[in-house]
mmCIF file of C-alpha atoms in Angstrom:
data_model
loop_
_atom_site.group_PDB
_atom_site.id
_atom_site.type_symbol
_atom_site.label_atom_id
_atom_site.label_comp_id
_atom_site.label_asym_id
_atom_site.label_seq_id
_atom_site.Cartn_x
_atom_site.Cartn_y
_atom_site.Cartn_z
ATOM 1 C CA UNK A 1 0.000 0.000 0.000
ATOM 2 C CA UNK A 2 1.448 3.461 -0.847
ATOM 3 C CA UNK A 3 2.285 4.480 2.790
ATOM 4 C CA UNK A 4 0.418 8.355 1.948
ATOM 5 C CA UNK A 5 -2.685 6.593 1.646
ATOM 6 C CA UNK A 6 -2.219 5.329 5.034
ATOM 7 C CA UNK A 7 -1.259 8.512 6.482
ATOM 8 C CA UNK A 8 -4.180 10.487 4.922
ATOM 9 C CA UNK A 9 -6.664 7.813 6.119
ATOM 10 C CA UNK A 10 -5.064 7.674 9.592
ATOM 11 C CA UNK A 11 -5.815 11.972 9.467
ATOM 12 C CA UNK A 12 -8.977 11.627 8.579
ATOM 13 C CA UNK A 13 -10.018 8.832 10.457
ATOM 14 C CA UNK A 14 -8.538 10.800 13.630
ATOM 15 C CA UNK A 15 -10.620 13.692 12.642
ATOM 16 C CA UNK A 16 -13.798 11.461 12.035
ATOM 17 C CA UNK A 17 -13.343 9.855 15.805
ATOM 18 C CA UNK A 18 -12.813 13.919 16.831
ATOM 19 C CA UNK A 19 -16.670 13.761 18.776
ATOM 20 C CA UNK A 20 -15.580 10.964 21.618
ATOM 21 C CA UNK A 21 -12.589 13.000 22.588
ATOM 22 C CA UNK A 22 -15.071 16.491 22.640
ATOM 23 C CA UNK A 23 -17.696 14.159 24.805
ATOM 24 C CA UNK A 24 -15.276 13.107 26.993
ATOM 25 C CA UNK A 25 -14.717 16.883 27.977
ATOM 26 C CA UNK A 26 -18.125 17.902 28.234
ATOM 27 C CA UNK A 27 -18.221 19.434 31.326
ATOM 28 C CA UNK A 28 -15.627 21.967 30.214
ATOM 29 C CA UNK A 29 -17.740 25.232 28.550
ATOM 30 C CA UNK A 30 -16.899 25.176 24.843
ATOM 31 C CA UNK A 31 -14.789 28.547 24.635
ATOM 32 C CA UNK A 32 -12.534 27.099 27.448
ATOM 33 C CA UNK A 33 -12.070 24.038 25.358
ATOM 34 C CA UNK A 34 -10.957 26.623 22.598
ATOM 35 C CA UNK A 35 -8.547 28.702 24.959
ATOM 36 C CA UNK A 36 -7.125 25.418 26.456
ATOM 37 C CA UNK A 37 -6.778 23.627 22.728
ATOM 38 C CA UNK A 38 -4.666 26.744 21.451
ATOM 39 C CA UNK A 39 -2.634 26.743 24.203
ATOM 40 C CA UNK A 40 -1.554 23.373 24.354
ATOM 41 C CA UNK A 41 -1.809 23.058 20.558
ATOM 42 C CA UNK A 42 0.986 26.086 20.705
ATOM 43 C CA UNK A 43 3.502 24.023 22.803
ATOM 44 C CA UNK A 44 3.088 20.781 21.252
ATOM 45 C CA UNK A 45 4.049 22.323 17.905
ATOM 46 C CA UNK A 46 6.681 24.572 19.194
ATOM 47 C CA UNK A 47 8.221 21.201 20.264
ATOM 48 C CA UNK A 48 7.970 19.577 16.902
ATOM 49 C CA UNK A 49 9.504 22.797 15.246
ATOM 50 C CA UNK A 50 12.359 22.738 17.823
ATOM 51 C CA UNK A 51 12.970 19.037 17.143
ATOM 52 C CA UNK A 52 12.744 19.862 13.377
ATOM 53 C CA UNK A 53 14.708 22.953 13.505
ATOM 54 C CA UNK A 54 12.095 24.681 11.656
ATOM 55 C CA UNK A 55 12.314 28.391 13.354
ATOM 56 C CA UNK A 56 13.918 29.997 10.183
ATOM 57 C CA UNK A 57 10.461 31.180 8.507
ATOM 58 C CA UNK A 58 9.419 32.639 11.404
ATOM 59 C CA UNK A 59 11.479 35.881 11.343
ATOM 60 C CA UNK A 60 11.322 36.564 7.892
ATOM 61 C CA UNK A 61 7.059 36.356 8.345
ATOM 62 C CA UNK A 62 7.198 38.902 11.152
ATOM 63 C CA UNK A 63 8.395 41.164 8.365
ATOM 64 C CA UNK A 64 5.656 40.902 5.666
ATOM 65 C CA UNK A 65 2.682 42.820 6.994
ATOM 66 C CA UNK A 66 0.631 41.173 3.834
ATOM 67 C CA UNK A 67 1.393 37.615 5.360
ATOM 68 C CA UNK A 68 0.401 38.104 8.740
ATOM 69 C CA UNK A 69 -2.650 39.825 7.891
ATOM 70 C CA UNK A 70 -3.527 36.729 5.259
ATOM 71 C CA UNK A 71 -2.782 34.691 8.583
ATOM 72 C CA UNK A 72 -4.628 36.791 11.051
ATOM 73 C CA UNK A 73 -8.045 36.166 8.992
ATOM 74 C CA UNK A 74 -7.605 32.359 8.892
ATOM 75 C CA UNK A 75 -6.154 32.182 12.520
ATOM 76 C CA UNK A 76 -9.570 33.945 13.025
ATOM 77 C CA UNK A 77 -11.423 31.435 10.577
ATOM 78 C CA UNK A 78 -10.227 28.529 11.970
ATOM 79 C CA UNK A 79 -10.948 29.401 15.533
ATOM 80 C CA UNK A 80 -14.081 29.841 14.737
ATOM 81 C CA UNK A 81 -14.895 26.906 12.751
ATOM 82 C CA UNK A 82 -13.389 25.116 16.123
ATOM 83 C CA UNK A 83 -15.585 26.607 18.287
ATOM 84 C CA UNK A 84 -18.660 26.210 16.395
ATOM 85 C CA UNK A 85 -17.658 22.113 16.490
ATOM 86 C CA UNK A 86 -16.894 21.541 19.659
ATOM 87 C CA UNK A 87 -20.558 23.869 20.590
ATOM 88 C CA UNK A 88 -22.278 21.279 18.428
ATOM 89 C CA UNK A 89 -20.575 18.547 19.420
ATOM 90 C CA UNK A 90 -21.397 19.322 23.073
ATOM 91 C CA UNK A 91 -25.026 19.948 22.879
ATOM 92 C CA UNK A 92 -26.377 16.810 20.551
ATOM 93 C CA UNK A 93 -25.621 18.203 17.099
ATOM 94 C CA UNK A 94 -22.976 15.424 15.823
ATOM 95 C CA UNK A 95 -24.998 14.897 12.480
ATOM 96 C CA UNK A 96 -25.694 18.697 11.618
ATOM 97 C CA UNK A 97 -21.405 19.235 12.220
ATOM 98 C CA UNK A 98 -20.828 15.909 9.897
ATOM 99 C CA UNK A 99 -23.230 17.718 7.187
ATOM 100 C CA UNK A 100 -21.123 20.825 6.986
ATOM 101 C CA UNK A 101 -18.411 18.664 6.109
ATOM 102 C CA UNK A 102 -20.000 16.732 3.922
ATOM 103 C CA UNK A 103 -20.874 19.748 2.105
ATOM 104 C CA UNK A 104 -17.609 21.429 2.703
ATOM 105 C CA UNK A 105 -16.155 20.252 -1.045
ATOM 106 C CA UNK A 106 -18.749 21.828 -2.663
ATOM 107 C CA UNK A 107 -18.393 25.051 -1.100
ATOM 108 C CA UNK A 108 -14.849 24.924 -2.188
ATOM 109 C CA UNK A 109 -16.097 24.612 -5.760
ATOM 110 C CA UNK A 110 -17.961 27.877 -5.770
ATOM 111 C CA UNK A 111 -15.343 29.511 -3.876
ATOM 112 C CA UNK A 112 -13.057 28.561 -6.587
ATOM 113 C CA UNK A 113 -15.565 29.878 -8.980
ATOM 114 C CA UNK A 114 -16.775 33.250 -7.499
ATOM 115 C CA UNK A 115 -13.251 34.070 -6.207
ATOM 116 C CA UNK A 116 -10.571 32.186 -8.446
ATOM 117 C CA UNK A 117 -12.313 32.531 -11.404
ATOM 118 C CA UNK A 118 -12.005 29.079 -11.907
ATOM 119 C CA UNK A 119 -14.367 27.609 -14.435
ATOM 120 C CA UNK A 120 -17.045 24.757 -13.511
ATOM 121 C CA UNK A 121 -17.916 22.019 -15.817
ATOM 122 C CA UNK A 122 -21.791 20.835 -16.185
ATOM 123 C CA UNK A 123 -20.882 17.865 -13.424
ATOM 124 C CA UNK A 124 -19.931 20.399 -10.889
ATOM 125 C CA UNK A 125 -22.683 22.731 -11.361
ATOM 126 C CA UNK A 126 -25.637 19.382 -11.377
ATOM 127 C CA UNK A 127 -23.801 18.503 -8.161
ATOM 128 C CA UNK A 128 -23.647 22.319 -6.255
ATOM 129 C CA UNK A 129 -27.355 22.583 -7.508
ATOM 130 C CA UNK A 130 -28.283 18.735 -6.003
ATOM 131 C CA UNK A 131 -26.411 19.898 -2.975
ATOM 132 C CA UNK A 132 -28.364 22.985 -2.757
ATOM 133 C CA UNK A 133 -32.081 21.209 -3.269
ATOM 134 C CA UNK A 134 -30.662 18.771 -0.151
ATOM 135 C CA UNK A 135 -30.336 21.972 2.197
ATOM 136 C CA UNK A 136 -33.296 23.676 1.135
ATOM 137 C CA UNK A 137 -35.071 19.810 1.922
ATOM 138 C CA UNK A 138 -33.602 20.176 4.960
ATOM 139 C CA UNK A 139 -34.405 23.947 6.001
ATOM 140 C CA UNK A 140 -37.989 23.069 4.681
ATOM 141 C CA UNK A 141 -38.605 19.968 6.981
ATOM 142 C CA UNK A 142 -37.181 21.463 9.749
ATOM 143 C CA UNK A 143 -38.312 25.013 9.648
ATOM 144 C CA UNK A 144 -34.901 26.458 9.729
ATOM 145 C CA UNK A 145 -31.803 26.737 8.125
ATOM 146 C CA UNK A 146 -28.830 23.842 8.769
ATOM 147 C CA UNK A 147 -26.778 27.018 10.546
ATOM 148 C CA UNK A 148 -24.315 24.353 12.356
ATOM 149 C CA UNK A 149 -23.772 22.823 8.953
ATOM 150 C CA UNK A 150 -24.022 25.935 6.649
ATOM 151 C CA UNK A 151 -21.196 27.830 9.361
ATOM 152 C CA UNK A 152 -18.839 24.444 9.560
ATOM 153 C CA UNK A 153 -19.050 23.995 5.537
ATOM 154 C CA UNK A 154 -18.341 28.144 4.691
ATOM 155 C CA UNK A 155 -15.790 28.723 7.445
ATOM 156 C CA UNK A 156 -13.893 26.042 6.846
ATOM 157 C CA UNK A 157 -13.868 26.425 2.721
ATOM 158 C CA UNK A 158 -12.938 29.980 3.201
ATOM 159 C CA UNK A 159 -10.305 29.137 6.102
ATOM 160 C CA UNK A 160 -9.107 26.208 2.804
ATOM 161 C CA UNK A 161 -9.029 29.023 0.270
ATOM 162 C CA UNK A 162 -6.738 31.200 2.427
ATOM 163 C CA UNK A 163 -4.337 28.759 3.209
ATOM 164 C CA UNK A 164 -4.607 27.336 -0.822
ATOM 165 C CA UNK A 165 -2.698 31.198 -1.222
ATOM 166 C CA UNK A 166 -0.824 31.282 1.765
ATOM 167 C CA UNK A 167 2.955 31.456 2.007
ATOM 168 C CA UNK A 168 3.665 28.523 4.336
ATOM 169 C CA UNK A 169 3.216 24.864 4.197
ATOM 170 C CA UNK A 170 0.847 23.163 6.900
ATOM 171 C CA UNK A 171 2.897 22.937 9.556
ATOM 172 C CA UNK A 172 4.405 26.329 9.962
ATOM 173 C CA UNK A 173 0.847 27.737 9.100
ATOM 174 C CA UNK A 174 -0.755 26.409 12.058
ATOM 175 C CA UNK A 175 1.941 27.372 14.074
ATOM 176 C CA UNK A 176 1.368 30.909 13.231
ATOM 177 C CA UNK A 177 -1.893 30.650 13.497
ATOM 178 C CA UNK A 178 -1.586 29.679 17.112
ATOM 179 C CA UNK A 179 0.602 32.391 17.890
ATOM 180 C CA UNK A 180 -1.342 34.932 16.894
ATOM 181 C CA UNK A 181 -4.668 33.849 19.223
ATOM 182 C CA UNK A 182 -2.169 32.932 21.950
ATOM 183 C CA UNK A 183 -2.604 36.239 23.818
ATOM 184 C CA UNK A 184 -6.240 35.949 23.331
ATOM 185 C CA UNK A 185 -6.140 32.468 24.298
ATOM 186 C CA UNK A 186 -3.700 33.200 27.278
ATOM 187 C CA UNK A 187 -5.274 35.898 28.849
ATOM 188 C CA UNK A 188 -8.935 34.426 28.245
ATOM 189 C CA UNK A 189 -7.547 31.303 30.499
ATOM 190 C CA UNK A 190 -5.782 33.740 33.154
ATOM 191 C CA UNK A 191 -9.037 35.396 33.562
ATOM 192 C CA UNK A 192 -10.838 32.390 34.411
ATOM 193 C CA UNK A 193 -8.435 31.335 36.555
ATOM 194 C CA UNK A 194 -8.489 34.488 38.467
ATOM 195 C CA UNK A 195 -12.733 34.173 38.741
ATOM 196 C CA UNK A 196 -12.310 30.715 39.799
ATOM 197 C CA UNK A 197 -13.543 29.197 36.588
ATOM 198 C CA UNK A 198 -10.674 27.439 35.099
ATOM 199 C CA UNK A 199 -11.883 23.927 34.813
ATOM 200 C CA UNK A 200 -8.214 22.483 34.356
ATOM 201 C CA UNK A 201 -7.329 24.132 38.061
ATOM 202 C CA UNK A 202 -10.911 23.180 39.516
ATOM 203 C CA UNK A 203 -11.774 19.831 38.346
ATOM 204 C CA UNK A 204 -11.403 17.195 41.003
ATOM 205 C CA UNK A 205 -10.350 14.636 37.811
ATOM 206 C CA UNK A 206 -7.127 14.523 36.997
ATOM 207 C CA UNK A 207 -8.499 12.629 33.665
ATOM 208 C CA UNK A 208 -10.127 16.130 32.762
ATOM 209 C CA UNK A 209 -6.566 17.860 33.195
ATOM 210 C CA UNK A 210 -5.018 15.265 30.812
ATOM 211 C CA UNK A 211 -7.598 15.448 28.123
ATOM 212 C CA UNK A 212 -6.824 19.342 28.040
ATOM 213 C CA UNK A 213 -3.726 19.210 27.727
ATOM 214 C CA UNK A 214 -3.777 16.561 24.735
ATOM 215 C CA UNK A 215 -5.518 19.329 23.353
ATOM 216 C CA UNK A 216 -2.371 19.812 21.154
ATOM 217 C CA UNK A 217 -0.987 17.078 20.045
ATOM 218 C CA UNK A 218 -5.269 15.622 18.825
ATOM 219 C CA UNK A 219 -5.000 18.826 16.881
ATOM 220 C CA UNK A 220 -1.132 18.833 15.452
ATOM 221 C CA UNK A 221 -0.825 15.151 14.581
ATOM 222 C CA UNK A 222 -3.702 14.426 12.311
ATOM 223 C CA UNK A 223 -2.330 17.699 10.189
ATOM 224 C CA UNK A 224 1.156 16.233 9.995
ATOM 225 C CA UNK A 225 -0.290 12.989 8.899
ATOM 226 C CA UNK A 226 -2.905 14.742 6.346
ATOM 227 C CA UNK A 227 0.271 16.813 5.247
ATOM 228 C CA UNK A 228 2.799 14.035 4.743
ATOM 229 C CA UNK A 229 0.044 11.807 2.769
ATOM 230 C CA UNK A 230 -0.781 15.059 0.301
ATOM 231 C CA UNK A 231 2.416 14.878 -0.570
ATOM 232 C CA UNK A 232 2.429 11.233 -1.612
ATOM 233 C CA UNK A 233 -1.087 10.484 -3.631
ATOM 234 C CA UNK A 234 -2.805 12.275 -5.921
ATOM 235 C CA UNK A 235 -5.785 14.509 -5.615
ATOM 236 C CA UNK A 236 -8.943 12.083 -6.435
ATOM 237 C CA UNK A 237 -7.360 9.905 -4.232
ATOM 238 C CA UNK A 238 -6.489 12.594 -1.749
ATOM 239 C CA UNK A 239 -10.428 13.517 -2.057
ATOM 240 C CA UNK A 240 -12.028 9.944 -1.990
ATOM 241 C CA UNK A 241 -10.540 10.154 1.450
ATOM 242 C CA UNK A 242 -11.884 13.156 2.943
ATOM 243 C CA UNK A 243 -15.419 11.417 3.220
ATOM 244 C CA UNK A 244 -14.139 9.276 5.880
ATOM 245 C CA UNK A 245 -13.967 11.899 8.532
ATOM 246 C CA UNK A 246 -17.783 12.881 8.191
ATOM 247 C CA UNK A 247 -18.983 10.014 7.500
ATOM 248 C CA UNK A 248 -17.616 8.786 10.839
ATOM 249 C CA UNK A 249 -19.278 11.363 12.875
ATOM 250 C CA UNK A 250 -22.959 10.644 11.049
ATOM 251 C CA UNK A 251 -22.480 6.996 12.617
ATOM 252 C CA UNK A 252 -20.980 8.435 15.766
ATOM 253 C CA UNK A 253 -24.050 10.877 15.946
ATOM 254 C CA UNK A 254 -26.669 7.913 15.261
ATOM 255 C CA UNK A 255 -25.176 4.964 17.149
ATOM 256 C CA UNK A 256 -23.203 6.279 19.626
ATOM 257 C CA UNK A 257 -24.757 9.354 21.062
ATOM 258 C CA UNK A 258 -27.995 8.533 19.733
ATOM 259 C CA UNK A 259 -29.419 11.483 18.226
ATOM 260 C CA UNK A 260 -32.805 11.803 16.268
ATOM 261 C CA UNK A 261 -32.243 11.033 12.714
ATOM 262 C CA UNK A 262 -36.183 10.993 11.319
ATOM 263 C CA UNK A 263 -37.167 9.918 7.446
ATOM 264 C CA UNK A 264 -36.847 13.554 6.493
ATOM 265 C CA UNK A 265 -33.101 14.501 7.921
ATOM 266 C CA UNK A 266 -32.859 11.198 6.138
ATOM 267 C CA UNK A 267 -33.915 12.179 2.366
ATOM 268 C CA UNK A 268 -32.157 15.588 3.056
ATOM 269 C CA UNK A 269 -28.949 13.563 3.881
ATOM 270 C CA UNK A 270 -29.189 11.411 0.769
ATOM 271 C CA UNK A 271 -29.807 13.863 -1.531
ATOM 272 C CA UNK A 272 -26.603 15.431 -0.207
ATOM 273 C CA UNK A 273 -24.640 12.416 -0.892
ATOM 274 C CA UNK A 274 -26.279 11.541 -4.344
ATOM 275 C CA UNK A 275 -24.597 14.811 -4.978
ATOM 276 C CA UNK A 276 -21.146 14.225 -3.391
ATOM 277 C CA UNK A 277 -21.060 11.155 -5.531
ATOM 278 C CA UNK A 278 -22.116 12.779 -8.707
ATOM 279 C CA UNK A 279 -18.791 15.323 -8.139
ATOM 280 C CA UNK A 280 -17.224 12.463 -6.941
ATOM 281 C CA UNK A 281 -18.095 10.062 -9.911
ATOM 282 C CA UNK A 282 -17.323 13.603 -12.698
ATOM 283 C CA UNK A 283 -13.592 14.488 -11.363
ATOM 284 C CA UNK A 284 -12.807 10.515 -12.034
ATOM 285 C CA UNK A 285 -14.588 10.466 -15.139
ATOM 286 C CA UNK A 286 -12.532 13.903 -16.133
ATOM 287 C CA UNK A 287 -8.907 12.767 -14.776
ATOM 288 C CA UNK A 288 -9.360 9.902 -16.158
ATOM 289 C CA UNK A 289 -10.251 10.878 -19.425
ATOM 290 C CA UNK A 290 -7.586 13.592 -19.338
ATOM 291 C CA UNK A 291 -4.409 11.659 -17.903
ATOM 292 C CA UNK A 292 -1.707 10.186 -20.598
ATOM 293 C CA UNK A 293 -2.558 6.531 -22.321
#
């Protein structure tokens, strides 16, 4: 087996398991969760840059005012896209955060379109519209918009579309991104602390205090995985793969915590995936048709 496909399925299959670890932590407010994951995410990586010896990007970033703004708006992104997840995650909403992901590719495509001016082929625009007719299913059975979903899918395809044009690779890019909330972060936790609300000083668990602080390395490892199999396989492959992750929570959200998945979040949810496989089934068709005898 090529050993990238095992490191991209190892990612996303970490990301896909993502809810238990959340669930485990339930009793920690999900903003403290957020403070405590960029923290620890911040010192895990600074240790795999120091073992690396990967510091020499970091000085010549602090003088391009252009960069760190670029990384100031996805630091911002991406914390929010977090947040949002581990909210939904923590108050019964596995399947609506699995959705967003599951439309997250399509997004992508009409981000390309409206703000790449990339072209879409027929395939791509039958899928978006499918896609489209699943979530207004959805909003019509249930008498309100898929917000959890809609927020996951868009924050996290514009949070992709700044980092497709950033100027560093995965690794230093999240470790820039953590530096910037760390004061935020930082002083969000010292204020708790001071109120008597920091959950890591007050729990009487010490299994509470250890599930914090793996914090960073469940959020740095399944990155360094995801970014050492890119490198290795191709993009359809790359893509195929990138289903696994929401398509674990959906079972983790019906079998495991139980949540209500009626006939009509049901047709909503297939419609959705007749779509995923129709862009699916047309980038094949198209790289296949376009790649060398």
């Amino acid at each position: 087996m090529n050993p990238g496909i095992l490191y991209a399925a190892s990612a996303f299959i970490l990301w896909g398991i993502f809810p238990l670890y959340f669930h485990a932590i339930r009793e920690v407010p999900p903003l403290e969760i957020l403070g405590h994951r960029m923290l620890w995410s911040l010192l895990f990586l600074a240790i795999v840059l120091t073992v690396r010896q990967q510091w020499k990007w970091l000085p010549q970033v602090a003088r391009q005012p252009r960069v760190l703004g670029a990384f100031i708006a996805s630091a911002l992104l991406l914390s929010s896209n977090w947040f949002v997840y581990i909210w939904s995650v923590n108050n019964g909403h596995v399947l609506d955060a699995s959705l967003g992901y599951f439309i997250n590719p399509l997004i992508n495509v009409m981000l390309g379109m409206l703000v790449l001016k990339e072209t879409l082929r027929r395939g791509q625009w039958l899928a978006i519209g499918l896609a489209a007719c699943g979530v207004a299913w959805l909003t019509w059975s249930a008498g309100e918009l898929p917000w959890i979903a809609l927020i996951l899918g868009i924050s996290f395809a514009c949070y992709g579309l700044l980092r497709k044009t950033a100027a560093l690779a995965a690794l230093e890019g999240l470790s820039l991104e953590t530096m910037l909330l760390f004061p935020l972060a930082l002083g969000y936790v010292v204020w708790l602390t001071v109120h008597g609300q920091n959950t890591f000083v007050n729990t009487d668990t010490g299994a509470t205090r250890w599930l914090l602080a793996a914090a960073g390395p469940i959020t740095a490892i399944p990155l360094l995985l995801f970014a050492a199999g890119a490198r290795k396989i191709s993009m359809s492959a790359l893509g195929l793969l990138q289903y696994l992750s929401p398509s674990l929570q959906a079972l983790l959200g019906v079998w495991v915590f139980h949540e209500a998945f009626p006939q009509e979040r049901l047709i909503g949810f297939a419609i959705i995936w007749t779509a995923l496989a129709l862009y699916v089934a047309e980038g094949l068709w198209v790289s296949r048709r376009n790649s060398p005898k």
